XYZ file of C-alpha atoms in Angstrom:
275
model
C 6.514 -17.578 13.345
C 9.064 -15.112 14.421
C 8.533 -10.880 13.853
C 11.992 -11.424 11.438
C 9.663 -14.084 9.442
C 6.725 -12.617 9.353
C 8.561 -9.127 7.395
C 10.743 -10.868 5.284
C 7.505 -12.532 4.403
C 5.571 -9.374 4.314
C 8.676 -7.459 1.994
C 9.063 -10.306 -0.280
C 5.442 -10.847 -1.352
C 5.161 -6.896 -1.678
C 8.500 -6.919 -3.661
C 6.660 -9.901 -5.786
C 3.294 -7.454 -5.938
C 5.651 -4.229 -7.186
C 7.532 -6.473 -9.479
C 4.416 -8.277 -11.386
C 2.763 -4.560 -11.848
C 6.086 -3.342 -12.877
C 6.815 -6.716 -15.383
C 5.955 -6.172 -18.832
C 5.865 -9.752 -20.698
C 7.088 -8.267 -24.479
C 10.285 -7.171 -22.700
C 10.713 -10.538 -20.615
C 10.314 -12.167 -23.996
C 12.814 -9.954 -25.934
C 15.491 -10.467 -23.127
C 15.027 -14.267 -23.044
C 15.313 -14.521 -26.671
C 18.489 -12.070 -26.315
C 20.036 -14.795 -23.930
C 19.152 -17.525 -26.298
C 21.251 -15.771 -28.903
C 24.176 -14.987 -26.943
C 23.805 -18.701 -25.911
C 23.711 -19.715 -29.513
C 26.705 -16.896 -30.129
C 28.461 -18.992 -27.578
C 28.488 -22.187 -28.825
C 28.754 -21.143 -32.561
C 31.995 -19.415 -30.996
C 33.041 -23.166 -29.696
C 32.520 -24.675 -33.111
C 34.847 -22.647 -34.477
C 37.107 -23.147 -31.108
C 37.550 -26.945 -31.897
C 37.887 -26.410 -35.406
C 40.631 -24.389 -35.501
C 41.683 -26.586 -32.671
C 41.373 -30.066 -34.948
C 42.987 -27.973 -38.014
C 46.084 -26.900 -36.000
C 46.374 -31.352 -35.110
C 45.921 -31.902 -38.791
C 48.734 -29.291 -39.612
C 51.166 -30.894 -37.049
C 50.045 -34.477 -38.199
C 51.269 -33.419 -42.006
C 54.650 -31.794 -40.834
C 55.324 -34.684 -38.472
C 54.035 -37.178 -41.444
C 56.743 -34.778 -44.023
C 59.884 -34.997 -41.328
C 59.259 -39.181 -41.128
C 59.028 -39.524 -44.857
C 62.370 -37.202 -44.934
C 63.875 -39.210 -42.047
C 63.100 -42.352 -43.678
C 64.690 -41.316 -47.433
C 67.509 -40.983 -45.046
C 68.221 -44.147 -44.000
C 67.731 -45.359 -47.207
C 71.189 -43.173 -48.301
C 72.800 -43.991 -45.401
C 72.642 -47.592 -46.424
C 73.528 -46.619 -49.496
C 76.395 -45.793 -48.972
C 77.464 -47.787 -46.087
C 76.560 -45.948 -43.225
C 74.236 -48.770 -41.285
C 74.609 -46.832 -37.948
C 73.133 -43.245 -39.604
C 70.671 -45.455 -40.899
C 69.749 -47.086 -37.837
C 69.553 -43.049 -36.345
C 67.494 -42.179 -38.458
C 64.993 -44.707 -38.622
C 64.828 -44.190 -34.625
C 63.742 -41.130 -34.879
C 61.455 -42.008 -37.398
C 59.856 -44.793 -35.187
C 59.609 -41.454 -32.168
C 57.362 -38.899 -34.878
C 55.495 -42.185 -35.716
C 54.784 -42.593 -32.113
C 54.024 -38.804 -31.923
C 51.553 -39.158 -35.295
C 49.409 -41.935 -33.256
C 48.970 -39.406 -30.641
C 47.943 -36.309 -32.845
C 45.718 -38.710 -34.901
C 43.705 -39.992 -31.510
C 43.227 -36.120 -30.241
C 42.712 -34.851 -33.855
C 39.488 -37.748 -34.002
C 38.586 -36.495 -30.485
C 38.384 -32.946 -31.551
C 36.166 -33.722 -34.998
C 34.048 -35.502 -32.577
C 33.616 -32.893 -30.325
C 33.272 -30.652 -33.341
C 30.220 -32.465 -34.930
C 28.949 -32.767 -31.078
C 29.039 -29.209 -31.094
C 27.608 -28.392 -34.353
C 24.721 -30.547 -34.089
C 23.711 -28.800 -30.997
C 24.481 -25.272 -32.327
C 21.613 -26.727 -35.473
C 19.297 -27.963 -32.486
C 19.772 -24.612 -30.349
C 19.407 -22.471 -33.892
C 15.785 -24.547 -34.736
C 14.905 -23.825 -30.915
C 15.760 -19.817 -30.943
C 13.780 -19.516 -34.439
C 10.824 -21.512 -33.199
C 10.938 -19.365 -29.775
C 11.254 -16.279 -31.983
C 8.457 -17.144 -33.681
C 6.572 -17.943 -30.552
C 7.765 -14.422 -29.159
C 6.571 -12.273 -31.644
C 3.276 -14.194 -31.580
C 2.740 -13.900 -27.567
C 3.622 -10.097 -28.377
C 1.073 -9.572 -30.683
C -1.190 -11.203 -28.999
C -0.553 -8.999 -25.916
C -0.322 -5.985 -27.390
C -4.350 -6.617 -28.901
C -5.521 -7.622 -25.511
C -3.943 -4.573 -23.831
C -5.255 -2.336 -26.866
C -8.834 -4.025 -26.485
C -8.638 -3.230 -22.647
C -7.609 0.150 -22.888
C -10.773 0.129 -25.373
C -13.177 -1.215 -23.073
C -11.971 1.442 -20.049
C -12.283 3.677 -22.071
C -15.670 3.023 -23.210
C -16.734 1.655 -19.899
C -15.129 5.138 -18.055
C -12.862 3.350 -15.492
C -9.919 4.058 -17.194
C -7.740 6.844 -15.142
C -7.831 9.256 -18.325
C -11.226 9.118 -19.040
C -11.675 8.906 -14.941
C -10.288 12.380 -15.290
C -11.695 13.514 -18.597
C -15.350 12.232 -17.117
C -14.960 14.295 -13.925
C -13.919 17.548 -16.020
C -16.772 17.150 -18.014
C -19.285 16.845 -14.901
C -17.855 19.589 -12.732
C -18.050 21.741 -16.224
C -21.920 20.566 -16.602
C -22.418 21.714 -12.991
C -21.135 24.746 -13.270
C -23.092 25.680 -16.145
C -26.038 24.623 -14.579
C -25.493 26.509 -11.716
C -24.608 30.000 -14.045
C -27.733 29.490 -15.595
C -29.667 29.239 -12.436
C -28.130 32.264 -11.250
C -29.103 33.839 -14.285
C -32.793 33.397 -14.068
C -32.960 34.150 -10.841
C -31.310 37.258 -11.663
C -34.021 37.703 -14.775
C -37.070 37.225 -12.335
C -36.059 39.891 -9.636
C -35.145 42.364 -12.003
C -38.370 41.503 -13.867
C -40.625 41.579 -10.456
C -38.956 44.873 -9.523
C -36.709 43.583 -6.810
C -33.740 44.508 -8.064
C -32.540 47.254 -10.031
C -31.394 47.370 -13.245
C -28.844 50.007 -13.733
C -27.559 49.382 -17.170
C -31.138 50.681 -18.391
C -32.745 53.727 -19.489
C -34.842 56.264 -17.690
C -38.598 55.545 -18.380
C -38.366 52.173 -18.276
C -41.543 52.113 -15.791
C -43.528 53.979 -17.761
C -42.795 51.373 -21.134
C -44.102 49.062 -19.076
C -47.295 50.382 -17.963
C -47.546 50.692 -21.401
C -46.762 47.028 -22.384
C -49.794 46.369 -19.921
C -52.303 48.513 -20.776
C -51.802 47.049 -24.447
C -52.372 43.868 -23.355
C -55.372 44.894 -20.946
C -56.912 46.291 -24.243
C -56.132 43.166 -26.013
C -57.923 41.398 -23.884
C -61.206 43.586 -24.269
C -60.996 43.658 -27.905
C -61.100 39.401 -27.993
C -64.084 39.301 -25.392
C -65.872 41.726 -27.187
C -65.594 39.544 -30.495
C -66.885 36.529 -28.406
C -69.737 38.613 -27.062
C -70.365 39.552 -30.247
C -69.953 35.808 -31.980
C -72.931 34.555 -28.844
C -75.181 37.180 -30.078
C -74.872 38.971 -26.378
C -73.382 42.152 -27.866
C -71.764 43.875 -31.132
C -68.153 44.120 -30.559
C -65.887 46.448 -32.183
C -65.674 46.046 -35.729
C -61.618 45.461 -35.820
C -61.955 42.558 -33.493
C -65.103 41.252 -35.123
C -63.150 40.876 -38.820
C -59.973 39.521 -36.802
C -62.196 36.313 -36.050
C -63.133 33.284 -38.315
C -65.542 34.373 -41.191
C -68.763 32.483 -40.671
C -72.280 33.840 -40.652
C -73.104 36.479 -37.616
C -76.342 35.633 -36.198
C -78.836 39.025 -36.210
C -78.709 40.919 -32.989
C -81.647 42.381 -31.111
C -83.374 45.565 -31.344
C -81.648 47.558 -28.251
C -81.732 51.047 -27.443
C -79.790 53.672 -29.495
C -76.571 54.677 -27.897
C -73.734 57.278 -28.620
C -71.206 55.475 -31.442
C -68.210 57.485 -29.427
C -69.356 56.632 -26.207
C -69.912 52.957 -26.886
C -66.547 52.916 -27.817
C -64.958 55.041 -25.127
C -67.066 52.290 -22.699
C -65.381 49.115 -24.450
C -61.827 50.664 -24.481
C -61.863 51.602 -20.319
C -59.930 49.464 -18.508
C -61.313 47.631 -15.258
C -60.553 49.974 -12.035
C -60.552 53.208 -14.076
C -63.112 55.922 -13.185
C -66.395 56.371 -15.082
């Protein structure tokens, strides 16, 4: 095969490839059955061609038929009165239009043939164009659905180009947020942990919390001296002893009198302060 083949092969199945993509079938169908119509235009237009053609013979046939009959009446006077040769004229040229009639009659059956020829097919090409009608709107429909339902099932499915797009919006939005609200905790942690520093606040902020800790710490002492207390190892403070579940308090041993104040100064000191 020769390089001149082998493109005009290549251009015409790409030209077929750009073509089919670019064909829609409802508009094929719409121009086919606007052909069909101008087709059936064309030969209702020759109907009425031969027609008027055949009415024009019948027209001449009846003037021609009228100048014979006048020819002939005549003769007749002509004999009449004694005139044989006006007679004989005029019957000549009656014999000619006669001659002329035949004629006209032969092309005037030629044309009503024609005409019925052309009027049965106009009937035939009038049933086909309603039946393809009917056929077009059909195939139409019936496209239309099966393009809806695909566009339905991309869509659904994701592979459509729109919701291609919309999908990829949607994930580069998710990541994004993600990645704000990463940044954001990380942000929370260091400026929890002290290693960053957070201007926007208020001067004592340091001390609030040493606060916030030592509550806690105390917290803490209160609940294990309620447990100590609930075991029978100790007597805790009375506000954490009520806090707890009421149930009978088993009776604690005899120990050694202490100070009330300094009990309680002991229970409230917080582990690594001074004695």
């Amino acid at each position: 095969m020769s390089v001149m083949k082998r493109l005009s092969l290549i251009f015409r199945s790409k030209a077929n490839n750009a073509l089919d993509k670019m064909e829609d079938p409802r508009e094929t169908l719409d121009y086919s059955y606007q052909r069909q119509l101008e087709l059936l235009q064309k030969v209702r237009r020759g109907v009425a061609d031969v027609a008027t053609s055949r009415k024009r013979v019948e027209l001449q046939i009846n003037q021609i038929e009228a100048q014979a009959r006048k020819l002939e009446e005549q003769g007749r006077k002509a004999l009449g009165v004694g005139r044989e040769d006006l007679a004989r004229e005029a019957l000549t040229r009656r014999g000619s239009l006669q001659t002329q009639i035949a004629d006209l009659r032969v092309q005037h059956d030629n044309l009503q043939a024609e005409e019925e020829k052309l009027t049965t097919a106009s009937h035939r090409l009038q049933a086909k164009v309603d039946s393809f009608r009917t056929r077009k709107e059909t195939i139409k429909a019936t496209y239309t659905a099966a393009e809806a339902q695909t566009r339905i099932n991309e869509a659904f499915s994701g592979i459509s180009e729109e919701m291609g797009d919309v999908g990829l919006a949607i994930q580069r939005a998710e990541d994004k947020t993600a990645s704000m609200q990463a940044r954001a905790g990380a942000i929370d942690e260091l400026l929890a942990s002290g290693a960053l520093d957070d201007f926007s606040g208020q001067r004592g902020d340091d001390i609030q919390a040493e606060l916030d800790r030592m509550g806690g710490g105390h917290d803490v002492e209160l609940e294990i001296a309620r447990m100590k207390a609930e075991l029978g190892q100790g007597t805790g403070p009375q506000g954490a002893i009520t806090s707890g579940p009421a149930q009978q308090q088993p009776q604690p041993q005899q120990q050694p009198q202490q100070h009330p104040q300094s009990n309680q100064t002991q229970q409230l000191r917080q582990p690594g302060e001074g004695l």
